[in-house]
mmCIF file of C-alpha atoms in Angstrom:
data_model
loop_
_atom_site.group_PDB
_atom_site.id
_atom_site.type_symbol
_atom_site.label_atom_id
_atom_site.label_comp_id
_atom_site.label_asym_id
_atom_site.label_seq_id
_atom_site.Cartn_x
_atom_site.Cartn_y
_atom_site.Cartn_z
ATOM 1 C CA MET K 1 20.422 34.985 12.283
ATOM 2 C CA ILE K 2 19.772 31.802 10.376
ATOM 3 C CA ALA K 3 20.830 31.823 6.714
ATOM 4 C CA ALA K 4 18.276 30.626 4.227
ATOM 5 C CA ARG K 5 19.196 27.505 2.300
ATOM 6 C CA ARG K 6 18.685 27.550 -1.385
ATOM 7 C CA ILE K 7 16.578 24.617 -2.497
ATOM 8 C CA THR K 8 17.663 23.176 -5.858
ATOM 9 C CA PRO K 9 15.435 21.112 -8.107
ATOM 10 C CA THR K 10 17.418 18.033 -7.132
ATOM 11 C CA THR K 11 17.021 18.574 -3.341
ATOM 12 C CA ALA K 12 13.317 19.382 -3.796
ATOM 13 C CA THR K 13 12.806 16.099 -5.710
ATOM 14 C CA LEU K 14 14.657 14.112 -3.056
ATOM 15 C CA ALA K 15 12.745 15.763 -0.239
ATOM 16 C CA ARG K 16 9.406 15.069 -1.955
ATOM 17 C CA ALA K 17 10.320 11.455 -2.613
ATOM 18 C CA HIS K 18 11.364 10.908 1.024
ATOM 19 C CA ALA K 19 8.255 12.639 2.381
ATOM 20 C CA CYS K 20 5.972 10.382 0.276
ATOM 21 C CA ARG K 21 7.687 7.139 1.435
ATOM 22 C CA PRO K 22 5.646 5.637 4.207
ATOM 23 C CA SER K 23 7.532 4.516 7.239
ATOM 24 C CA LEU K 24 7.041 0.814 7.909
ATOM 25 C CA PRO K 25 8.997 -0.716 10.814
ATOM 26 C CA ALA K 26 10.745 -4.037 10.232
ATOM 27 C CA ASP K 27 8.574 -6.008 12.672
ATOM 28 C CA VAL K 28 5.315 -5.296 10.760
ATOM 29 C CA ARG K 29 3.873 -8.524 9.251
ATOM 30 C CA PHE K 30 1.022 -7.041 7.193
ATOM 31 C CA ALA K 31 0.145 -3.490 6.253
ATOM 32 C CA LEU K 32 -2.074 -1.345 4.124
ATOM 33 C CA VAL K 33 -0.549 1.897 2.759
ATOM 34 C CA THR K 34 -3.335 4.173 1.692
ATOM 35 C CA ALA K 35 -3.285 6.231 -1.463
ATOM 36 C CA PRO K 36 -2.795 8.928 -2.613
ATOM 37 C CA PRO K 37 0.430 10.372 -1.106
ATOM 38 C CA PRO K 38 1.212 11.344 1.495
ATOM 39 C CA ALA K 39 0.684 7.710 2.154
ATOM 40 C CA LYS K 40 -0.346 6.564 5.592
ATOM 41 C CA PRO K 41 0.522 2.977 6.622
ATOM 42 C CA PHE K 42 -1.742 0.863 8.831
ATOM 43 C CA ALA K 43 -0.184 -2.270 10.379
ATOM 44 C CA TYR K 44 -2.121 -5.501 11.020
ATOM 45 C CA ALA K 45 -1.182 -8.553 13.004
ATOM 46 C CA THR K 46 -2.985 -11.037 10.750
ATOM 47 C CA LEU K 47 -3.891 -11.389 7.099
ATOM 48 C CA GLY K 48 -7.570 -11.586 8.112
ATOM 49 C CA GLU K 49 -7.400 -8.186 9.780
ATOM 50 C CA LEU K 50 -5.777 -6.745 6.595
ATOM 51 C CA ALA K 51 -8.533 -8.298 4.427
ATOM 52 C CA ARG K 52 -11.247 -6.838 6.700
ATOM 53 C CA ALA K 53 -9.636 -3.386 6.448
ATOM 54 C CA ILE K 54 -9.499 -3.582 2.612
ATOM 55 C CA HIS K 55 -13.192 -4.610 2.549
ATOM 56 C CA ARG K 56 -14.143 -1.658 4.727
ATOM 57 C CA ARG K 57 -12.227 0.818 2.555
ATOM 58 C CA ARG K 58 -13.503 -0.502 -0.757
ATOM 59 C CA GLN K 59 -17.145 0.023 0.367
ATOM 60 C CA GLY K 60 -18.590 -2.636 -1.933
ATOM 61 C CA GLN K 61 -16.651 -1.568 -5.059
ATOM 62 C CA ALA K 62 -14.866 -4.236 -7.121
ATOM 63 C CA ILE K 63 -11.086 -4.358 -6.770
ATOM 64 C CA GLN K 64 -8.205 -5.633 -8.845
ATOM 65 C CA LEU K 65 -4.863 -6.715 -7.375
ATOM 66 C CA PHE K 66 -1.479 -6.305 -9.091
ATOM 67 C CA ASN K 67 1.997 -7.340 -7.874
ATOM 68 C CA GLN K 68 3.941 -4.142 -7.355
ATOM 69 C CA SER K 69 7.055 -3.397 -5.360
ATOM 70 C CA ALA K 70 7.238 -0.170 -3.347
ATOM 71 C CA HIS K 71 9.930 1.906 -1.717
ATOM 72 C CA LEU K 72 9.341 2.411 1.973
ATOM 73 C CA ALA K 73 11.168 4.484 4.552
ATOM 74 C CA LEU K 74 13.218 2.383 6.995
ATOM 75 C CA ARG K 75 13.758 -0.269 4.287
ATOM 76 C CA GLU K 76 16.854 -0.350 2.070
ATOM 77 C CA ASP K 77 15.375 -1.884 -1.093
ATOM 78 C CA ALA K 78 11.966 -1.893 -2.710
ATOM 79 C CA VAL K 79 9.736 -4.464 -1.007
ATOM 80 C CA PRO K 80 7.231 -6.675 -2.791
ATOM 81 C CA GLY K 81 3.579 -5.997 -2.324
ATOM 82 C CA VAL K 82 0.238 -5.720 -3.979
ATOM 83 C CA ARG K 83 -1.379 -2.667 -5.468
ATOM 84 C CA ILE K 84 -5.132 -2.524 -4.920
ATOM 85 C CA SER K 85 -7.163 -0.656 -7.592
ATOM 86 C CA LEU K 86 -10.838 0.135 -7.491
ATOM 87 C CA ILE K 87 -12.868 -0.949 -10.542
ATOM 88 C CA ASP K 88 -15.938 0.924 -11.774
ATOM 89 C CA PRO K 89 -19.193 -0.848 -12.895
ATOM 90 C CA ILE K 90 -18.019 -1.058 -16.530
ATOM 91 C CA GLY K 91 -14.699 -2.709 -15.600
ATOM 92 C CA GLU K 92 -12.360 0.262 -15.822
ATOM 93 C CA ARG K 93 -9.763 0.985 -13.131
ATOM 94 C CA THR K 94 -10.642 4.214 -11.487
ATOM 95 C CA THR K 95 -8.314 4.888 -8.554
ATOM 96 C CA THR K 96 -5.782 3.125 -6.387
ATOM 97 C CA LEU K 97 -7.155 2.183 -2.939
ATOM 98 C CA GLY K 98 -3.654 1.541 -1.667
ATOM 99 C CA TRP K 99 -0.767 -0.909 -1.514
ATOM 100 C CA ALA K 100 -0.682 -4.014 0.687
ATOM 101 C CA TYR K 101 2.455 -5.293 2.286
ATOM 102 C CA LEU K 102 2.270 -9.069 2.795
ATOM 103 C CA GLY K 103 5.737 -9.907 4.142
ATOM 104 C CA ASP K 104 6.812 -13.126 2.411
ATOM 105 C CA PHE K 105 3.319 -14.156 1.322
ATOM 106 C CA PRO K 106 2.265 -14.057 -2.377
ATOM 107 C CA ARG K 107 -0.678 -12.111 -3.800
ATOM 108 C CA GLN K 108 -2.749 -15.321 -3.958
ATOM 109 C CA THR K 109 -2.733 -15.488 -0.200
ATOM 110 C CA LEU K 110 -4.412 -12.077 0.041
ATOM 111 C CA GLU K 111 -6.882 -13.061 -2.649
ATOM 112 C CA ARG K 112 -7.925 -16.120 -0.567
ATOM 113 C CA ALA K 113 -8.267 -13.990 2.567
ATOM 114 C CA LEU K 114 -10.446 -11.482 0.710
ATOM 115 C CA ARG K 115 -12.668 -14.269 -0.596
ATOM 116 C CA GLN K 116 -13.081 -15.616 2.901
ATOM 117 C CA GLU K 117 -14.114 -12.188 4.139
ATOM 118 C CA GLU K 118 -16.790 -11.971 1.417
ATOM 119 C CA SER K 119 -18.429 -15.220 2.522
#
């Protein structure tokens, strides 16, 4: 017979936090982690592929980019990235499309790739 374990509020919080941390292997160069949790990461070989994926997911809606670090499974510390928010027609942020991992590249690099995809 297996004894039931008592789940305390602390262990429940830790389990929830771990379950919501997307697993991103160390060799991934670019990724899009979709929102809301449970987040699902999609890896891309090039920045252009990542930009195309963002364009497909935004479905013509305006977006706004913010620098935002995130905690990922398989990584010790928070890693820098870019939060992508959808903007409604009157300029208000509505929801988060996801979070982009750009490796060592700054947000401006993603902005340039997104502009190239639009043209």
